Amino acid sequence: MKNYDVVIIGGGVIGCCVAYNLSKMGLKNVLVIEKDYLSSGSTGRCGGGIRQQWGTEANCRLAMESVKIFEQLEEELGEDIEWHQGGYLLLAFTEEEEEQFKKNVALQQRVGVPVRLVTSQEAKEIVPALNVEGVRVASYCPTDGHANPSKVTIAYAKNAKKNGVDFLIGREVVDGIVDDEGGNKVVRGVVLDNGEKIYADKVLNAAGAFSREVGMMFGVEIPTTSYRHQILVTEPLERFFDPLIISFYHHVYFRQEKAGGVVMGYGDPKELPSTKVNSTFDFAKTMAHQILDLMPVLRDVRVVRQWAGSYNMSPDAQPILGTVDGVEGYYQAVGFSGHGFMLAPAVGRAMAEMMLGKDTFVDVSYLSVNRFKGGVDTSEVAVV
Amino acid sequence: MEFVRRIVEHPVLEYEKGKKIRFFFEDREIEAFEGETIAAALEAAGVRWYRETAKYGRKRGIFCAIGKCSSCLVVADNRVVKACQTLVKEGMIVKRLRGKPQIA
């Protein structure tokens, strides 16, 4: 039996970043519980992109704060995270996309994102290897970037450990300890898969793909659903393009990582809800087909690895952050819908502030689960 | 007389010795037989160093010889290929791969 101020369920980038920020703010009696290994879930399997081009002002602001932290993160944590500020290039192939891009870019510029619309010719100048046939317009933000998700997670964890945070690796939380005090639930701790109980004043659900299941352990209903997303990487090549490129039309994103491999993912619209992360040959075929349309020079390049991870989708494709009415001591940072890694530095800091009862440095109140009470706003459509 | 390492039997490739042809490795003219791989011809000609690693520039040659390991990557007629899996052609220009492949 152990006592902690805070227990964090999930050793992904969110859990480790919250732990680091709590310890940095002086709270050191913190435990992170990870059932497999740090970054083994969605974090370590993700594409690693970091963008500020979003469809609502609040999302843009949150992403901008995240980029500000990423820009100095290697210095702050004293670790290499393969940060590459190569920008994001989004391609519009349809009239609807073109209209949406124009609206989004106007909104993003109003908030201060250094983004601009570029012609297909300019897109070709930014990435000469790109096939721009059919591109109506593109939006380009040079301060977006990408980094290595595992390295970021490990760097946060190392620094949290240095500050006194405990990590329990290879143990799974199987239940919550919740008291009923006059109709109000109060969280007391968690039960591990070996039967051991760990008591805590506050518990954070940062369980990624398994957020819904973990929520239920505390009697909390979370409207999230997980979907498999497959991804692959080619053999290393000399760097030949900088930005992460997205074509929503192709359901494809791709970037060149620091070691030189081209990482690419295809969001299959026919994928059914599940937490499985196996690979299929069908994906490799479709991915190859789609990428050769966009970047024909990859024709003779070999694929060296293929894998999959989970998108923990929320009803409006935005994270669900904060407390839950009627369950004291319970916090959640879930439903990141495929963009948890890029938001982690800002969300991690804001969640830590929230858990310490401070004002958050950036507004995240709009991401409370309470937003779904009046129906779902689906204005943030730009997710792949 | 020097011992000649010519691959005549292979676990994954069928080898049928064809007519004598010539190709070039790093400007050196090398004799080969139609139907054999670049690696088979290079090994027979005494070449052991096929490429340099990207990070430290270390020398690499044939390792698994069955197309699995990528140790034997060379640039053949401007394409990066596995020497152990690619058939040699008359007049082919083969170079050492130095560093990471450049494709654009």
Coordinates of C-alpha atoms in Angstrom, one line a residue, chain A:
Chain A
M1 CA 0.0 0.0 0.0
K2 CA 1.4 3.3 -1.1
N3 CA 0.2 6.9 -1.1
Y4 CA 0.7 9.4 -3.8
D5 CA -0.6 12.9 -4.4
V6 CA -1.2 12.1 -8.0
V7 CA -1.4 8.8 -9.9
I8 CA -1.2 9.1 -13.7
I9 CA -2.6 6.1 -15.7
G10 CA -0.7 5.9 -19.0
G11 CA 3.0 6.3 -19.8
G12 CA 2.5 8.0 -23.2
V13 CA 3.6 11.5 -24.0
I14 CA 0.6 13.0 -22.2
G15 CA 1.1 11.1 -18.9
C16 CA 4.9 11.7 -18.9
C17 CA 4.5 15.4 -19.8
V18 CA 1.9 16.0 -17.1
A19 CA 4.2 14.2 -14.6
Y20 CA 7.2 16.4 -15.7
N21 CA 5.1 19.6 -15.3
L22 CA 3.8 18.6 -11.9
S23 CA 7.3 17.9 -10.7
K24 CA 8.6 21.2 -12.2
M25 CA 5.9 23.0 -10.3
G26 CA 7.0 21.4 -7.1
L27 CA 4.7 18.4 -6.8
K28 CA 7.0 15.4 -6.6
N29 CA 4.9 12.7 -4.9
V30 CA 3.6 11.5 -8.3
L31 CA 3.4 8.0 -9.8
V32 CA 3.1 7.2 -13.5
I33 CA 1.7 3.7 -14.2
E34 CA 2.4 2.2 -17.6
K35 CA 1.2 -1.3 -18.5
D36 CA 3.7 -2.0 -21.3
Y37 CA 6.6 0.4 -21.7
L38 CA 6.9 4.2 -22.0
S39 CA 5.4 5.5 -25.3
S40 CA 4.4 1.9 -26.3
G41 CA 0.8 2.9 -27.2
S42 CA -0.4 5.6 -29.5
T43 CA 2.5 8.0 -28.8
G44 CA 5.3 5.8 -30.0
R45 CA 3.3 4.7 -33.0
C46 CA 2.2 8.1 -34.3
G47 CA 3.4 10.1 -37.3
G48 CA 5.2 12.7 -35.2
G49 CA 3.8 15.8 -36.9
I50 CA 3.3 19.1 -35.1
R51 CA 1.0 21.7 -36.7
Q52 CA -0.8 24.9 -35.9
Q53 CA -3.2 24.9 -38.8
W54 CA -6.5 24.2 -37.2
G55 CA -10.1 25.2 -37.9
T56 CA -11.0 27.0 -34.7
E57 CA -9.3 29.9 -32.9
A58 CA -8.9 28.1 -29.6
N59 CA -7.3 25.0 -31.2
C60 CA -4.8 27.3 -33.1
R61 CA -3.9 29.0 -29.8
L62 CA -3.3 25.8 -28.0
A63 CA -1.2 24.5 -30.9
M64 CA 0.8 27.7 -31.1
E65 CA 1.6 27.4 -27.4
S66 CA 2.7 23.8 -28.0
V67 CA 5.1 24.8 -30.9
K68 CA 6.6 27.5 -28.6
I69 CA 7.5 24.8 -26.1
F70 CA 8.8 22.4 -28.8
E71 CA 11.1 25.1 -30.1
Q72 CA 13.0 25.2 -26.9
L73 CA 12.3 21.7 -25.6
E74 CA 15.7 20.1 -26.4
E75 CA 17.3 22.8 -24.4
E76 CA 14.8 22.6 -21.5
L77 CA 15.0 18.8 -21.2
G78 CA 18.6 18.4 -22.3
E79 CA 17.8 15.6 -24.7
D80 CA 17.7 15.2 -28.5
I81 CA 14.1 14.9 -29.7
E82 CA 14.8 15.1 -33.5
W83 CA 12.9 18.4 -33.7
H84 CA 12.7 19.6 -37.3
Q85 CA 10.8 22.8 -38.0
G86 CA 10.2 22.0 -41.6
G87 CA 6.7 23.3 -41.8
Y88 CA 3.4 21.7 -42.8
L89 CA 2.0 21.8 -46.4
L90 CA -1.7 20.9 -46.7
L91 CA -2.9 20.2 -50.2
A92 CA -6.5 21.0 -51.5
F93 CA -7.7 18.9 -54.4
T94 CA -11.4 19.8 -54.4
E95 CA -13.4 23.0 -54.5
E96 CA -14.8 22.3 -51.1
E97 CA -11.3 21.9 -49.7
E98 CA -10.2 25.1 -51.4
E99 CA -13.1 27.0 -49.7
Q100 CA -12.3 25.4 -46.4
F101 CA -8.6 26.2 -46.7
K102 CA -9.3 29.9 -47.5
K103 CA -11.6 30.2 -44.4
N104 CA -9.1 28.3 -42.2
V105 CA -6.1 30.3 -43.3
A106 CA -8.0 33.6 -42.7
L107 CA -8.9 32.4 -39.2
Q108 CA -5.4 31.1 -38.5
Q109 CA -3.8 34.4 -39.7
R110 CA -6.2 36.3 -37.4
V111 CA -4.9 34.3 -34.4
G112 CA -1.3 34.9 -35.5
V113 CA -0.3 31.6 -37.1
P114 CA 2.4 32.4 -39.8
V115 CA 0.5 30.5 -42.4
R116 CA -0.2 31.4 -46.1
L117 CA -2.1 30.1 -49.1
V118 CA 0.3 29.0 -51.8
T119 CA -0.3 28.1 -55.5
S120 CA 0.5 24.6 -56.7
Q121 CA 3.5 26.1 -58.4
E122 CA 4.8 27.5 -55.1
A123 CA 4.1 24.2 -53.4
K124 CA 6.3 22.6 -56.1
E125 CA 9.0 25.1 -55.2
I126 CA 8.8 24.2 -51.6
V127 CA 8.8 20.4 -52.3
P128 CA 10.2 19.8 -55.8
A129 CA 9.6 16.1 -55.6
L130 CA 5.9 16.6 -55.1
N131 CA 3.4 15.9 -57.9
V132 CA 1.1 19.0 -57.8
E133 CA -1.1 17.9 -60.6
G134 CA -4.7 18.5 -59.5
V135 CA -3.6 20.7 -56.5
R136 CA -6.0 23.7 -56.5
V137 CA -4.3 25.5 -53.6
A138 CA -2.1 24.6 -50.6
S139 CA -1.7 26.1 -47.2
Y140 CA 1.9 26.3 -45.8
C141 CA 3.0 27.2 -42.3
P142 CA 6.8 27.1 -42.0
T143 CA 6.9 27.1 -38.2
D144 CA 5.0 23.8 -38.0
G145 CA 7.3 20.8 -37.7
H146 CA 7.9 17.3 -36.5
A147 CA 9.8 15.4 -33.9
N148 CA 10.4 11.9 -32.6
P149 CA 7.4 11.0 -30.3
S150 CA 9.3 8.3 -28.4
K151 CA 12.3 10.5 -27.7
V152 CA 10.0 13.3 -26.5
T153 CA 8.2 10.9 -24.1
I154 CA 11.5 9.5 -22.8
A155 CA 12.9 13.0 -22.4
Y156 CA 9.9 14.1 -20.3
A157 CA 10.1 10.9 -18.3
K158 CA 13.8 11.2 -17.6
N159 CA 13.4 14.8 -16.4
A160 CA 10.4 13.8 -14.3
K161 CA 12.3 11.0 -12.7
K162 CA 15.2 13.4 -12.0
N163 CA 12.7 15.6 -10.2
G164 CA 11.5 12.7 -8.0
V165 CA 8.5 11.3 -9.9
D166 CA 8.0 7.5 -9.6
F167 CA 7.3 5.2 -12.6
L168 CA 5.7 1.8 -12.4
I169 CA 6.3 0.0 -15.7
G170 CA 4.7 -3.3 -16.6
R171 CA 1.8 -3.1 -14.2
E172 CA -1.8 -2.5 -15.4
V173 CA -4.5 -0.6 -13.6
V174 CA -7.6 -2.8 -13.5
D175 CA -9.9 -0.8 -11.2
G176 CA -10.4 2.5 -9.5
I177 CA -11.0 3.0 -5.8
V178 CA -13.9 5.3 -5.4
D179 CA -15.8 6.3 -2.3
D180 CA -19.4 7.5 -2.2
E181 CA -19.8 10.5 0.0
G182 CA -23.3 11.7 0.1
G183 CA -24.0 10.9 -3.5
N184 CA -20.7 12.5 -4.6
K185 CA -18.0 10.2 -5.8
V186 CA -14.5 10.7 -4.4
V187 CA -11.5 9.0 -6.0
R188 CA -9.1 7.3 -3.5
G189 CA -6.7 5.4 -5.8
V190 CA -6.3 2.5 -8.1
V191 CA -6.0 -1.3 -8.1
L192 CA -3.3 -3.0 -10.0
D193 CA -3.4 -6.3 -11.9
N194 CA -1.5 -8.0 -9.1
G195 CA -4.2 -6.9 -6.6
E196 CA -2.0 -4.2 -5.0
K197 CA -3.8 -1.0 -4.1
I198 CA -2.2 2.4 -4.6
Y199 CA -3.9 5.4 -2.9
A200 CA -3.9 8.8 -4.3
D201 CA -5.7 12.1 -3.9
K202 CA -6.0 12.7 -7.6
V203 CA -5.9 10.3 -10.5
L204 CA -5.3 11.3 -14.2
N205 CA -6.7 9.1 -17.0
A206 CA -4.1 9.4 -19.7
A207 CA -4.8 6.0 -21.1
G208 CA -5.0 6.9 -24.8
A209 CA -6.7 4.1 -26.7
F210 CA -8.1 2.6 -23.5
S211 CA -9.4 5.9 -22.1
R212 CA -13.0 4.7 -22.1
E213 CA -12.3 1.5 -20.2
V214 CA -10.2 3.4 -17.6
G215 CA -13.0 6.0 -17.3
M216 CA -15.5 3.3 -16.5
M217 CA -13.3 2.1 -13.6
F218 CA -14.1 5.4 -11.9
G219 CA -17.8 5.4 -13.0
V220 CA -17.1 8.0 -15.7
E221 CA -18.6 7.7 -19.2
I222 CA -16.2 9.1 -21.8
P223 CA -17.5 9.5 -25.4
T224 CA -14.4 8.2 -27.0
T225 CA -13.9 5.4 -29.6
S226 CA -10.5 4.0 -30.8
Y227 CA -9.6 3.3 -34.4
R228 CA -6.6 1.6 -35.8
H229 CA -4.4 3.8 -38.1
Q230 CA -1.6 2.1 -40.0
I231 CA 1.7 3.6 -41.0
L232 CA 5.0 2.7 -42.6
V233 CA 8.5 4.0 -43.1
T234 CA 10.9 3.6 -46.0
E235 CA 14.6 3.0 -46.0
P236 CA 16.7 6.1 -45.1
L237 CA 17.3 8.6 -47.9
E238 CA 19.3 11.9 -48.1
R239 CA 16.9 14.6 -47.0
F240 CA 14.9 15.8 -50.0
F241 CA 11.9 17.6 -48.4
D242 CA 11.2 19.4 -45.2
P243 CA 7.5 19.8 -44.5
L244 CA 5.0 17.3 -43.3
I245 CA 2.5 17.0 -46.2
I246 CA -1.2 16.2 -45.8
S247 CA -3.7 15.4 -48.5
F248 CA -7.1 15.0 -46.9
Y249 CA -8.3 14.0 -50.3
H250 CA -5.9 11.0 -50.4
H251 CA -6.4 10.5 -46.6
V252 CA -2.6 10.6 -46.5
Y253 CA 0.1 12.4 -44.5
F254 CA 3.9 11.9 -44.9
R255 CA 7.2 13.4 -43.7
Q256 CA 10.9 12.6 -43.8
E257 CA 12.3 11.8 -40.4
K258 CA 15.7 12.9 -39.2
A259 CA 17.3 9.5 -40.0
G260 CA 16.1 9.9 -43.6
G261 CA 13.2 7.4 -43.8
V262 CA 9.9 8.7 -45.2
V263 CA 7.1 8.0 -42.7
M264 CA 3.6 7.8 -44.2
G265 CA 0.1 7.1 -43.0
Y266 CA -3.2 6.5 -44.6
G267 CA -6.4 7.0 -42.6
D268 CA -8.7 4.3 -44.0
P269 CA -12.3 5.7 -43.9
K270 CA -13.6 2.1 -43.8
E271 CA -11.7 1.2 -40.6
L272 CA -14.1 0.0 -37.8
P273 CA -13.7 0.8 -34.1
S274 CA -11.2 -1.4 -32.3
T275 CA -8.0 -1.2 -30.2
K276 CA -6.1 -3.6 -32.4
V277 CA -2.8 -2.5 -33.8
N278 CA -1.9 -5.3 -36.3
S279 CA -0.7 -4.6 -39.8
T280 CA -2.4 -5.5 -43.1
F281 CA -1.0 -6.1 -46.5
D282 CA -4.0 -4.2 -47.9
F283 CA -2.7 -1.0 -46.2
A284 CA 0.8 -1.4 -47.7
K285 CA -0.8 -1.7 -51.1
T286 CA -3.1 1.3 -50.7
M287 CA -0.4 3.4 -49.1
A288 CA 2.0 2.7 -52.0
H289 CA -0.7 3.5 -54.5
Q290 CA -1.6 6.8 -52.8
I291 CA 2.0 8.0 -52.1
L292 CA 3.1 7.3 -55.7
D293 CA 0.3 9.6 -56.9
L294 CA 1.7 12.4 -54.7
M295 CA 5.5 11.6 -54.8
P296 CA 6.4 9.5 -57.8
V297 CA 10.1 9.6 -57.0
L298 CA 9.5 7.1 -54.2
R299 CA 8.9 4.4 -56.9
D300 CA 12.0 2.4 -56.3
V301 CA 12.3 3.1 -52.6
R302 CA 11.9 0.1 -50.2
V303 CA 9.6 -0.1 -47.2
V304 CA 11.5 -1.2 -44.1
R305 CA 8.8 -1.3 -41.4
Q306 CA 5.0 -1.2 -41.1
W307 CA 3.0 -0.8 -37.9
A308 CA -0.2 0.6 -36.5
G309 CA -1.5 2.7 -33.6
S310 CA -4.8 3.9 -32.2
Y311 CA -6.6 7.2 -32.7
N312 CA -8.7 7.7 -29.6
M313 CA -11.5 9.7 -31.3
S314 CA -13.9 12.1 -29.5
P315 CA -17.2 13.1 -31.1
D316 CA -15.7 16.4 -32.4
A317 CA -12.2 15.2 -33.0
Q318 CA -10.8 17.3 -30.2
P319 CA -9.3 16.2 -26.9
I320 CA -11.4 15.9 -23.7
L321 CA -9.5 17.6 -20.8
G322 CA -10.2 18.3 -17.2
T323 CA -12.5 17.3 -14.4
V324 CA -15.8 15.5 -14.4
D325 CA -18.8 16.8 -12.4
G326 CA -19.6 14.6 -9.5
V327 CA -16.3 12.6 -9.4
E328 CA -13.9 14.4 -7.1
G329 CA -10.2 13.8 -7.7
Y330 CA -10.7 12.4 -11.2
Y331 CA -9.0 14.1 -14.1
Q332 CA -8.8 13.1 -17.7
A333 CA -6.7 14.0 -20.8
V334 CA -8.2 11.7 -23.4
G335 CA -9.7 11.6 -26.9
F336 CA -6.9 13.3 -28.7
S337 CA -8.2 12.0 -32.0
G338 CA -4.8 11.5 -33.6
H339 CA -3.1 14.7 -32.6
G340 CA -2.2 14.2 -28.9
F341 CA 1.6 14.2 -29.5
M342 CA 1.6 17.6 -31.1
L343 CA -0.5 19.1 -28.3
A344 CA 1.2 17.4 -25.5
P345 CA 3.6 20.1 -24.3
A346 CA 0.9 22.7 -23.9
V347 CA -1.8 20.2 -22.7
G348 CA 0.7 18.7 -20.2
R349 CA 1.5 22.0 -18.7
A350 CA -2.2 23.1 -18.6
M351 CA -3.3 19.8 -17.0
A352 CA -0.6 20.1 -14.3
E353 CA -1.7 23.6 -13.5
M354 CA -5.3 22.5 -13.4
M355 CA -4.5 19.6 -11.0
L356 CA -2.6 22.0 -8.7
G357 CA -5.6 24.3 -8.6
K358 CA -3.9 27.1 -10.6
D359 CA -5.2 29.1 -13.6
T360 CA -4.0 27.5 -16.8
F361 CA -1.6 29.4 -19.0
V362 CA -3.7 28.8 -22.0
D363 CA -7.5 28.3 -22.2
V364 CA -8.5 24.7 -22.2
S365 CA -11.8 25.0 -20.5
Y366 CA -13.6 24.7 -23.8
L367 CA -12.2 21.1 -24.0
S368 CA -14.2 20.0 -20.9
V369 CA -16.4 16.9 -21.4
N370 CA -19.3 19.2 -20.6
R371 CA -19.2 20.6 -24.1
F372 CA -21.1 17.5 -25.4
K373 CA -24.1 18.2 -23.2
G374 CA -25.6 20.5 -25.8
G375 CA -24.8 18.3 -28.8
V376 CA -21.7 18.1 -30.9
D377 CA -20.0 20.9 -32.9
T378 CA -18.1 19.3 -35.8
S379 CA -16.4 22.4 -37.1
E380 CA -13.0 20.9 -36.7
V381 CA -13.0 18.6 -39.8
A382 CA -9.3 18.7 -40.6
V383 CA -8.1 15.4 -39.2
V384 CA -6.4 12.6 -41.0

